[in-house]
mmCIF file of C-alpha atoms in Angstrom:
data_model
loop_
_atom_site.group_PDB
_atom_site.id
_atom_site.type_symbol
_atom_site.label_atom_id
_atom_site.label_comp_id
_atom_site.label_asym_id
_atom_site.label_seq_id
_atom_site.Cartn_x
_atom_site.Cartn_y
_atom_site.Cartn_z
ATOM 1 C CA MET F 323 104.195 -54.255 -259.737
ATOM 2 C CA LYS F 324 101.623 -51.696 -258.658
ATOM 3 C CA THR F 325 100.529 -51.367 -255.045
ATOM 4 C CA VAL F 326 96.912 -52.221 -254.388
ATOM 5 C CA LEU F 327 95.179 -49.644 -252.192
ATOM 6 C CA THR F 328 93.204 -51.946 -249.929
ATOM 7 C CA ASP F 329 91.037 -49.329 -248.159
ATOM 8 C CA ASP F 330 89.834 -47.845 -251.425
ATOM 9 C CA LEU F 331 89.450 -51.298 -252.945
ATOM 10 C CA THR F 332 87.430 -52.591 -249.971
ATOM 11 C CA LEU F 333 85.118 -49.577 -250.113
ATOM 12 C CA ALA F 334 84.640 -49.983 -253.870
ATOM 13 C CA GLN F 335 83.935 -53.703 -253.515
ATOM 14 C CA GLN F 336 81.423 -53.121 -250.733
ATOM 15 C CA VAL F 337 79.574 -50.496 -252.767
ATOM 16 C CA ALA F 338 79.617 -52.755 -255.826
ATOM 17 C CA ALA F 339 78.196 -55.566 -253.668
ATOM 18 C CA GLY F 340 75.236 -53.377 -252.719
ATOM 19 C CA ASN F 341 76.265 -52.422 -249.179
ATOM 20 C CA GLU F 342 74.216 -49.298 -248.399
ATOM 21 C CA ALA F 343 76.404 -48.123 -245.512
ATOM 22 C CA ALA F 344 79.413 -48.325 -247.833
ATOM 23 C CA LEU F 345 77.518 -46.322 -250.448
ATOM 24 C CA GLU F 346 76.813 -43.657 -247.842
ATOM 25 C CA ALA F 347 80.492 -43.524 -246.880
ATOM 26 C CA PHE F 348 81.542 -43.438 -250.532
ATOM 27 C CA TYR F 349 79.121 -40.600 -251.233
ATOM 28 C CA ALA F 350 80.118 -38.595 -248.169
ATOM 29 C CA ARG F 351 83.763 -39.027 -249.043
ATOM 30 C CA TYR F 352 83.784 -38.297 -252.770
ATOM 31 C CA ALA F 353 80.557 -36.703 -254.041
ATOM 32 C CA ASP F 354 81.413 -33.086 -253.213
ATOM 33 C CA SER F 355 85.022 -33.292 -254.377
ATOM 34 C CA LEU F 356 83.901 -34.857 -257.619
ATOM 35 C CA PHE F 357 81.369 -32.086 -258.118
ATOM 36 C CA ALA F 358 84.060 -29.434 -257.563
ATOM 37 C CA PHE F 359 86.355 -31.213 -260.030
ATOM 38 C CA ILE F 360 83.640 -31.185 -262.710
ATOM 39 C CA TYR F 361 82.397 -27.694 -261.838
ATOM 40 C CA HIS F 362 85.821 -26.115 -262.369
ATOM 41 C CA HIS F 363 86.386 -28.033 -265.595
ATOM 42 C CA LEU F 364 83.097 -26.741 -266.950
ATOM 43 C CA SER F 365 83.960 -23.120 -266.162
ATOM 44 C CA GLU F 366 81.633 -22.885 -263.201
ATOM 45 C CA SER F 367 78.415 -23.732 -265.004
ATOM 46 C CA ARG F 368 76.252 -25.218 -262.253
ATOM 47 C CA LEU F 369 73.620 -26.793 -264.475
ATOM 48 C CA ASP F 370 76.180 -28.440 -266.732
ATOM 49 C CA ALA F 371 78.182 -29.553 -263.704
ATOM 50 C CA GLU F 372 75.100 -31.136 -262.120
ATOM 51 C CA ASP F 373 74.327 -33.096 -265.310
ATOM 52 C CA VAL F 374 77.875 -34.350 -265.718
ATOM 53 C CA TRP F 375 78.180 -35.086 -261.986
ATOM 54 C CA GLN F 376 75.058 -37.232 -262.111
ATOM 55 C CA ASP F 377 76.279 -39.075 -265.234
ATOM 56 C CA THR F 378 79.693 -39.583 -263.640
ATOM 57 C CA LEU F 379 78.370 -40.996 -260.372
ATOM 58 C CA LEU F 380 76.012 -43.388 -262.156
ATOM 59 C CA ALA F 381 78.743 -44.537 -264.546
ATOM 60 C CA ALA F 382 81.153 -44.938 -261.635
ATOM 61 C CA LEU F 383 78.621 -46.985 -259.682
ATOM 62 C CA HIS F 384 78.209 -49.375 -262.598
ATOM 63 C CA ALA F 385 81.935 -49.533 -263.291
ATOM 64 C CA LEU F 386 83.056 -49.969 -259.660
ATOM 65 C CA PRO F 387 83.438 -53.779 -260.010
ATOM 66 C CA ALA F 388 86.193 -53.003 -262.544
ATOM 67 C CA TYR F 389 88.169 -50.883 -260.040
ATOM 68 C CA ARG F 390 91.292 -52.824 -259.012
ATOM 69 C CA GLY F 391 92.756 -50.476 -256.421
ATOM 70 C CA GLN F 392 95.832 -49.621 -258.469
ATOM 71 C CA SER F 393 95.237 -45.891 -258.167
ATOM 72 C CA ARG F 394 93.438 -43.884 -255.507
ATOM 73 C CA LEU F 395 89.688 -44.193 -255.817
ATOM 74 C CA PHE F 396 89.342 -40.429 -256.251
ATOM 75 C CA THR F 397 91.896 -40.468 -259.093
ATOM 76 C CA TRP F 398 89.885 -43.252 -260.717
ATOM 77 C CA LEU F 399 86.656 -41.247 -260.271
ATOM 78 C CA CYS F 400 88.319 -38.202 -261.843
ATOM 79 C CA GLY F 401 89.171 -40.430 -264.822
ATOM 80 C CA VAL F 402 85.494 -41.371 -265.184
ATOM 81 C CA ALA F 403 84.567 -37.680 -264.829
ATOM 82 C CA ARG F 404 87.045 -36.679 -267.554
ATOM 83 C CA HIS F 405 85.315 -39.021 -270.021
ATOM 84 C CA LYS F 406 81.933 -37.591 -269.093
ATOM 85 C CA ILE F 407 83.218 -34.016 -269.431
ATOM 86 C CA VAL F 408 84.562 -34.786 -272.923
ATOM 87 C CA ASP F 409 81.228 -36.394 -273.896
ATOM 88 C CA HIS F 410 79.354 -33.386 -272.567
ATOM 89 C CA LEU F 411 81.550 -30.884 -274.411
ATOM 90 C CA ARG F 412 81.246 -32.908 -277.605
ATOM 91 C CA ARG F 413 77.470 -32.900 -277.328
ATOM 92 C CA ARG F 414 77.669 -29.118 -276.934
ATOM 93 C CA GLY F 415 79.895 -28.886 -280.003
ATOM 94 C CA ARG F 416 82.881 -27.741 -277.969
ATOM 95 C CA GLY F 417 86.379 -29.185 -278.021
ATOM 96 C CA ALA F 418 87.895 -30.576 -274.863
ATOM 97 C CA THR F 419 91.490 -29.632 -275.641
ATOM 98 C CA ASP F 420 91.559 -26.342 -273.746
ATOM 99 C CA VAL F 421 89.878 -27.901 -270.715
ATOM 100 C CA PHE F 422 92.568 -30.498 -270.146
ATOM 101 C CA SER F 423 95.640 -28.718 -271.507
ATOM 102 C CA ASP F 424 95.582 -25.934 -268.906
ATOM 103 C CA VAL F 425 98.149 -26.539 -266.152
ATOM 104 C CA PRO F 426 98.817 -24.547 -262.973
ATOM 105 C CA GLU F 427 101.506 -21.912 -263.126
ATOM 106 C CA GLY F 428 104.717 -22.853 -261.304
ATOM 107 C CA GLN F 429 105.143 -25.472 -258.597
ATOM 108 C CA LEU F 430 102.277 -24.823 -256.217
ATOM 109 C CA SER F 431 103.723 -27.206 -253.649
ATOM 110 C CA THR F 432 106.873 -25.059 -253.412
ATOM 111 C CA LEU F 433 105.263 -21.659 -253.840
ATOM 112 C CA ILE F 434 102.762 -22.379 -251.084
ATOM 113 C CA THR F 435 105.444 -21.963 -248.387
ATOM 114 C CA SER F 436 107.652 -19.415 -250.112
ATOM 115 C CA GLU F 437 105.396 -16.454 -250.925
ATOM 116 C CA ALA F 438 101.869 -15.127 -250.680
ATOM 117 C CA LEU F 439 100.351 -16.607 -253.816
ATOM 118 C CA PRO F 440 99.216 -14.026 -256.378
ATOM 119 C CA GLU F 441 95.423 -13.806 -256.662
ATOM 120 C CA GLU F 442 95.694 -14.648 -260.362
ATOM 121 C CA THR F 443 97.373 -17.973 -259.530
ATOM 122 C CA VAL F 444 94.839 -18.820 -256.849
ATOM 123 C CA MET F 445 91.882 -18.106 -259.107
ATOM 124 C CA ARG F 446 93.242 -19.895 -262.146
ATOM 125 C CA ARG F 447 91.030 -22.770 -263.167
ATOM 126 C CA ALA F 448 93.930 -25.216 -263.431
ATOM 127 C CA THR F 449 95.033 -24.312 -259.899
ATOM 128 C CA ARG F 450 91.576 -24.907 -258.477
ATOM 129 C CA ILE F 451 91.299 -28.258 -260.255
ATOM 130 C CA ARG F 452 94.674 -29.345 -258.913
ATOM 131 C CA VAL F 453 93.731 -28.348 -255.374
ATOM 132 C CA VAL F 454 90.461 -30.307 -255.658
ATOM 133 C CA GLU F 455 92.421 -33.340 -256.887
ATOM 134 C CA ALA F 456 94.919 -32.995 -254.053
ATOM 135 C CA LEU F 457 92.135 -32.660 -251.463
ATOM 136 C CA GLY F 458 90.524 -35.808 -252.825
ATOM 137 C CA LEU F 459 93.729 -37.722 -252.149
ATOM 138 C CA LEU F 460 93.828 -36.814 -248.455
ATOM 139 C CA PRO F 461 92.461 -38.991 -245.640
ATOM 140 C CA GLU F 462 88.844 -38.162 -244.889
ATOM 141 C CA ASP F 463 89.471 -36.428 -241.545
ATOM 142 C CA TYR F 464 92.106 -34.148 -243.101
ATOM 143 C CA GLN F 465 89.788 -33.240 -245.951
ATOM 144 C CA THR F 466 86.830 -32.563 -243.647
ATOM 145 C CA ALA F 467 88.922 -30.432 -241.315
ATOM 146 C CA LEU F 468 90.483 -28.366 -244.109
ATOM 147 C CA ILE F 469 87.177 -27.691 -245.835
ATOM 148 C CA ALA F 470 85.377 -26.829 -242.619
ATOM 149 C CA ARG F 471 88.162 -24.528 -241.482
ATOM 150 C CA TYR F 472 89.059 -22.779 -244.735
ATOM 151 C CA ALA F 473 86.204 -23.154 -247.226
ATOM 152 C CA ASP F 474 83.390 -22.831 -244.684
ATOM 153 C CA GLU F 475 85.507 -20.479 -242.544
ATOM 154 C CA ARG F 476 84.635 -22.166 -239.247
ATOM 155 C CA SER F 477 86.729 -21.449 -236.192
ATOM 156 C CA VAL F 478 89.098 -24.088 -234.837
ATOM 157 C CA SER F 479 86.696 -24.565 -231.890
ATOM 158 C CA GLU F 480 83.792 -25.220 -234.252
ATOM 159 C CA VAL F 481 85.861 -27.691 -236.271
ATOM 160 C CA ALA F 482 86.904 -29.384 -233.041
ATOM 161 C CA GLN F 483 83.280 -29.693 -231.974
ATOM 162 C CA MET F 484 82.293 -31.006 -235.390
ATOM 163 C CA LEU F 485 84.999 -33.671 -235.337
ATOM 164 C CA GLY F 486 84.572 -34.505 -231.649
ATOM 165 C CA ARG F 487 88.192 -33.609 -230.826
ATOM 166 C CA THR F 488 89.857 -31.247 -228.426
ATOM 167 C CA TYR F 489 91.003 -27.805 -229.559
ATOM 168 C CA LYS F 490 94.662 -28.824 -229.363
ATOM 169 C CA ALA F 491 94.073 -32.078 -231.243
ATOM 170 C CA THR F 492 92.217 -30.181 -233.990
ATOM 171 C CA GLU F 493 95.014 -27.635 -234.337
ATOM 172 C CA SER F 494 97.452 -30.475 -234.678
ATOM 173 C CA LEU F 495 95.184 -32.254 -237.187
ATOM 174 C CA LEU F 496 94.907 -29.083 -239.269
ATOM 175 C CA SER F 497 98.662 -28.639 -239.244
ATOM 176 C CA ARG F 498 99.196 -32.234 -240.456
ATOM 177 C CA ALA F 499 96.432 -31.780 -243.034
ATOM 178 C CA ARG F 500 98.085 -28.654 -244.480
ATOM 179 C CA THR F 501 101.374 -30.488 -244.838
ATOM 180 C CA ALA F 502 99.596 -33.482 -246.364
ATOM 181 C CA LEU F 503 97.919 -31.173 -248.887
ATOM 182 C CA GLN F 504 101.288 -29.698 -249.824
ATOM 183 C CA GLU F 505 102.671 -33.226 -250.305
ATOM 184 C CA ALA F 506 99.652 -34.271 -252.375
ATOM 185 C CA LEU F 507 100.176 -31.224 -254.605
ATOM 186 C CA ALA F 508 103.827 -32.218 -255.019
ATOM 187 C CA ARG F 509 102.816 -35.780 -255.999
ATOM 188 C CA LEU F 510 100.371 -34.460 -258.596
ATOM 189 C CA GLU F 511 103.017 -32.098 -259.994
ATOM 190 C CA GLU F 512 105.454 -34.996 -260.226
ATOM 191 C CA ARG F 513 102.885 -37.101 -262.035
ATOM 192 C CA ALA F 514 102.041 -34.275 -264.449
ATOM 193 C CA ALA F 515 105.706 -33.508 -265.234
ATOM 194 C CA MET L 1415 104.260 -20.423 -235.939
ATOM 195 C CA ASN L 1416 107.225 -19.729 -238.223
ATOM 196 C CA GLN L 1417 107.126 -17.865 -241.549
ATOM 197 C CA ASP L 1418 106.777 -21.042 -243.680
ATOM 198 C CA GLU L 1419 103.918 -22.351 -241.563
ATOM 199 C CA ARG L 1420 102.153 -18.990 -241.621
ATOM 200 C CA LEU L 1421 102.462 -18.776 -245.421
ATOM 201 C CA LEU L 1422 101.326 -22.383 -245.746
ATOM 202 C CA GLU L 1423 98.227 -21.686 -243.673
ATOM 203 C CA GLU L 1424 97.329 -18.451 -245.484
ATOM 204 C CA ASN L 1425 97.875 -19.905 -248.945
ATOM 205 C CA THR L 1426 96.095 -23.155 -248.072
ATOM 206 C CA ALA L 1427 93.104 -21.154 -246.865
ATOM 207 C CA ARG L 1428 92.931 -19.126 -250.079
ATOM 208 C CA LEU L 1429 93.419 -22.137 -252.333
ATOM 209 C CA ILE L 1430 90.766 -24.210 -250.566
ATOM 210 C CA ARG L 1431 88.301 -21.318 -250.496
ATOM 211 C CA ALA L 1432 88.746 -20.887 -254.268
ATOM 212 C CA ALA L 1433 88.622 -24.600 -255.047
ATOM 213 C CA SER L 1434 86.026 -25.980 -252.644
ATOM 214 C CA GLY L 1435 83.888 -23.038 -251.594
ATOM 215 C CA THR L 1436 80.121 -23.435 -251.401
ATOM 216 C CA ASP L 1437 79.785 -22.454 -255.087
ATOM 217 C CA ALA L 1438 81.772 -25.523 -256.055
ATOM 218 C CA ARG L 1439 79.536 -27.897 -254.117
ATOM 219 C CA PRO L 1440 76.180 -29.359 -255.030
ATOM 220 C CA GLY L 1441 73.173 -27.789 -253.310
ATOM 221 C CA PRO L 1442 71.687 -29.788 -250.387
ATOM 222 C CA GLN L 1443 68.618 -30.831 -252.383
ATOM 223 C CA THR L 1444 70.604 -31.867 -255.442
ATOM 224 C CA ARG L 1445 72.973 -33.747 -253.186
ATOM 225 C CA GLN L 1446 70.162 -35.577 -251.414
ATOM 226 C CA ARG L 1447 68.370 -36.349 -254.703
ATOM 227 C CA MET L 1448 71.519 -37.777 -256.243
ATOM 228 C CA PHE L 1449 72.121 -39.966 -253.226
ATOM 229 C CA GLN L 1450 68.576 -41.326 -253.499
ATOM 230 C CA ILE L 1451 69.173 -42.128 -257.190
ATOM 231 C CA LEU L 1452 72.343 -44.045 -256.338
ATOM 232 C CA LEU L 1453 70.651 -45.802 -253.441
ATOM 233 C CA THR L 1454 67.804 -46.890 -255.729
ATOM 234 C CA CYS L 1455 70.331 -48.241 -258.249
ATOM 235 C CA VAL L 1456 72.131 -50.216 -255.536
ATOM 236 C CA ARG L 1457 68.836 -51.595 -254.167
ATOM 237 C CA GLU L 1458 67.597 -52.575 -257.612
ATOM 238 C CA ARG L 1459 70.831 -54.349 -258.300
ATOM 239 C CA SER L 1460 70.714 -56.189 -254.968
ATOM 240 C CA SER L 1461 67.115 -57.270 -255.518
ATOM 241 C CA GLU L 1462 67.829 -58.833 -258.899
ATOM 242 C CA VAL L 1463 67.179 -62.574 -258.772
ATOM 243 C CA SER L 1464 70.469 -64.319 -258.345
ATOM 244 C CA PHE L 1465 71.178 -67.572 -260.080
ATOM 245 C CA PRO L 1466 73.221 -69.737 -257.720
ATOM 246 C CA ASP L 1467 75.955 -71.983 -259.106
ATOM 247 C CA VAL L 1468 74.121 -75.116 -257.875
ATOM 248 C CA VAL L 1469 71.047 -74.236 -259.941
ATOM 249 C CA VAL L 1470 73.129 -73.537 -263.050
ATOM 250 C CA SER L 1471 74.968 -76.871 -262.633
ATOM 251 C CA ALA L 1472 71.712 -78.761 -262.023
ATOM 252 C CA LEU L 1473 70.102 -77.241 -265.120
ATOM 253 C CA GLY L 1474 73.124 -78.092 -267.266
ATOM 254 C CA GLY L 1475 73.209 -81.649 -265.881
ATOM 255 C CA LEU L 1476 69.471 -82.123 -266.461
ATOM 256 C CA LEU L 1477 69.742 -80.890 -270.051
ATOM 257 C CA MET L 1478 72.586 -83.297 -270.701
ATOM 258 C CA LEU L 1479 70.694 -86.247 -269.161
ATOM 259 C CA VAL L 1480 67.584 -85.513 -271.254
ATOM 260 C CA ALA L 1481 69.728 -85.288 -274.411
ATOM 261 C CA ILE L 1482 71.467 -88.615 -273.608
ATOM 262 C CA TRP L 1483 68.127 -90.241 -272.757
ATOM 263 C CA LEU L 1484 66.546 -89.014 -276.014
ATOM 264 C CA VAL L 1485 69.460 -90.188 -278.140
ATOM 265 C CA GLY L 1486 69.504 -93.538 -276.323
ATOM 266 C CA TRP L 1487 65.750 -94.046 -276.734
ATOM 267 C CA ARG L 1488 65.862 -93.082 -280.408
ATOM 268 C CA THR L 1489 68.818 -95.387 -281.115
ATOM 269 C CA GLY L 1490 67.411 -98.304 -279.087
ATOM 270 C CA THR L 1491 63.838 -98.262 -280.344
ATOM 271 C CA GLY L 1492 64.118 -96.646 -283.754
ATOM 272 C CA ILE L 1493 60.902 -94.660 -283.052
ATOM 273 C CA SER L 1494 60.751 -91.162 -284.638
ATOM 274 C CA LEU L 1495 60.671 -88.262 -282.135
ATOM 275 C CA SER L 1496 57.700 -86.642 -283.874
ATOM 276 C CA THR L 1497 55.472 -89.708 -283.577
ATOM 277 C CA SER L 1498 55.833 -90.260 -279.851
ATOM 278 C CA PRO L 1499 54.576 -87.631 -277.340
ATOM 279 C CA THR L 1500 56.800 -89.226 -274.680
ATOM 280 C CA LEU L 1501 59.800 -88.175 -276.753
ATOM 281 C CA LEU L 1502 58.386 -85.069 -278.373
ATOM 282 C CA ILE L 1503 57.782 -83.119 -275.147
ATOM 283 C CA PRO L 1504 61.328 -83.590 -273.727
ATOM 284 C CA ALA L 1505 62.763 -82.902 -277.201
ATOM 285 C CA VAL L 1506 60.886 -79.584 -277.497
ATOM 286 C CA TRP L 1507 61.923 -78.615 -273.950
ATOM 287 C CA LEU L 1508 65.531 -79.443 -274.787
ATOM 288 C CA LEU L 1509 65.485 -77.436 -278.008
ATOM 289 C CA LEU L 1510 63.831 -74.471 -276.286
ATOM 290 C CA ASN L 1511 66.568 -74.418 -273.652
ATOM 291 C CA LEU L 1512 69.272 -74.615 -276.289
ATOM 292 C CA ALA L 1513 67.650 -71.783 -278.235
ATOM 293 C CA LEU L 1514 67.690 -69.572 -275.113
ATOM 294 C CA VAL L 1515 71.431 -70.034 -274.530
ATOM 295 C CA PRO L 1516 72.517 -67.157 -276.854
ATOM 296 C CA ILE L 1517 69.943 -64.818 -275.259
ATOM 297 C CA ALA L 1518 71.197 -65.732 -271.778
ATOM 298 C CA CYS L 1519 74.770 -65.040 -272.925
ATOM 299 C CA ILE L 1520 73.814 -61.573 -274.161
ATOM 300 C CA VAL L 1521 72.024 -60.765 -270.878
ATOM 301 C CA ILE L 1522 75.014 -61.939 -268.808
ATOM 302 C CA LEU L 1523 77.484 -59.943 -270.899
ATOM 303 C CA LYS L 1524 75.352 -56.790 -270.728
ATOM 304 C CA ARG L 1525 75.095 -57.061 -266.933
ATOM 305 C CA ARG L 1526 78.840 -57.573 -266.601
ATOM 306 C CA GLN L 1527 79.454 -54.426 -268.633
ATOM 307 C CA GLY L 1528 77.185 -52.543 -266.271
ATOM 308 C CA GLY L 1529 74.497 -51.895 -268.805
#
């Protein structure tokens, strides 16, 4: 029997019921990650990514009543996005095989603490997609902290101010978030194996 | 910070920068526009006229009563439906409602499928 993820399910049900505050939370939580997921799949074409992102969010909004909470909401959204990416590539006369067959080199979750990752590995499309997927599986505060600190290159003090936490608490949050990201990568690798 | 933690932080930073940098995020205007589109969809859906269960039950019950009454009248009196306006009007109303049932079914199914 599969576990039902009640937080994700509650959010999905509230959005499906027309709760605007829930829609705002849903959007803040998933919109950017979903865009990154699509953007990397479409080889960094912004215009294409915007089209597919829009289609995906609208389709997801209509299909949310069908979400049963048996996978993480972000995983479910990635599933919707995959369909839209395939449709888009088909319309463009391109096959989708290469887009979904690419897998990251080696076990990122192990390599991440054992060596400085080669630039080639970091920049590989499959690696970036997996990292986006893993980020989407993290609790919201972990995701926000990691992106603010490392993608936006804010200082720990700035992140602390942004999150309304003390410097020490933010350092500790970032440390837990890094470990959680490593664990999420491991779970995705397990699932893909 | 030990060696593992230092590597974890450095690699995490590089991976996140590559995966979720500003290039891989929608622009502020696109982001705002998309949110407005979704908000409009949600509002439109919420403003759709709902059809409470009580109303559906009452309509079904009324249709059944009219049908029973018509059949009873016809059987009891032997008068043709087409010759009496008292019977003709309820009969037309009944038939019209029955004819709309398949259309209502299609609308309900389309809404359930999110279309």
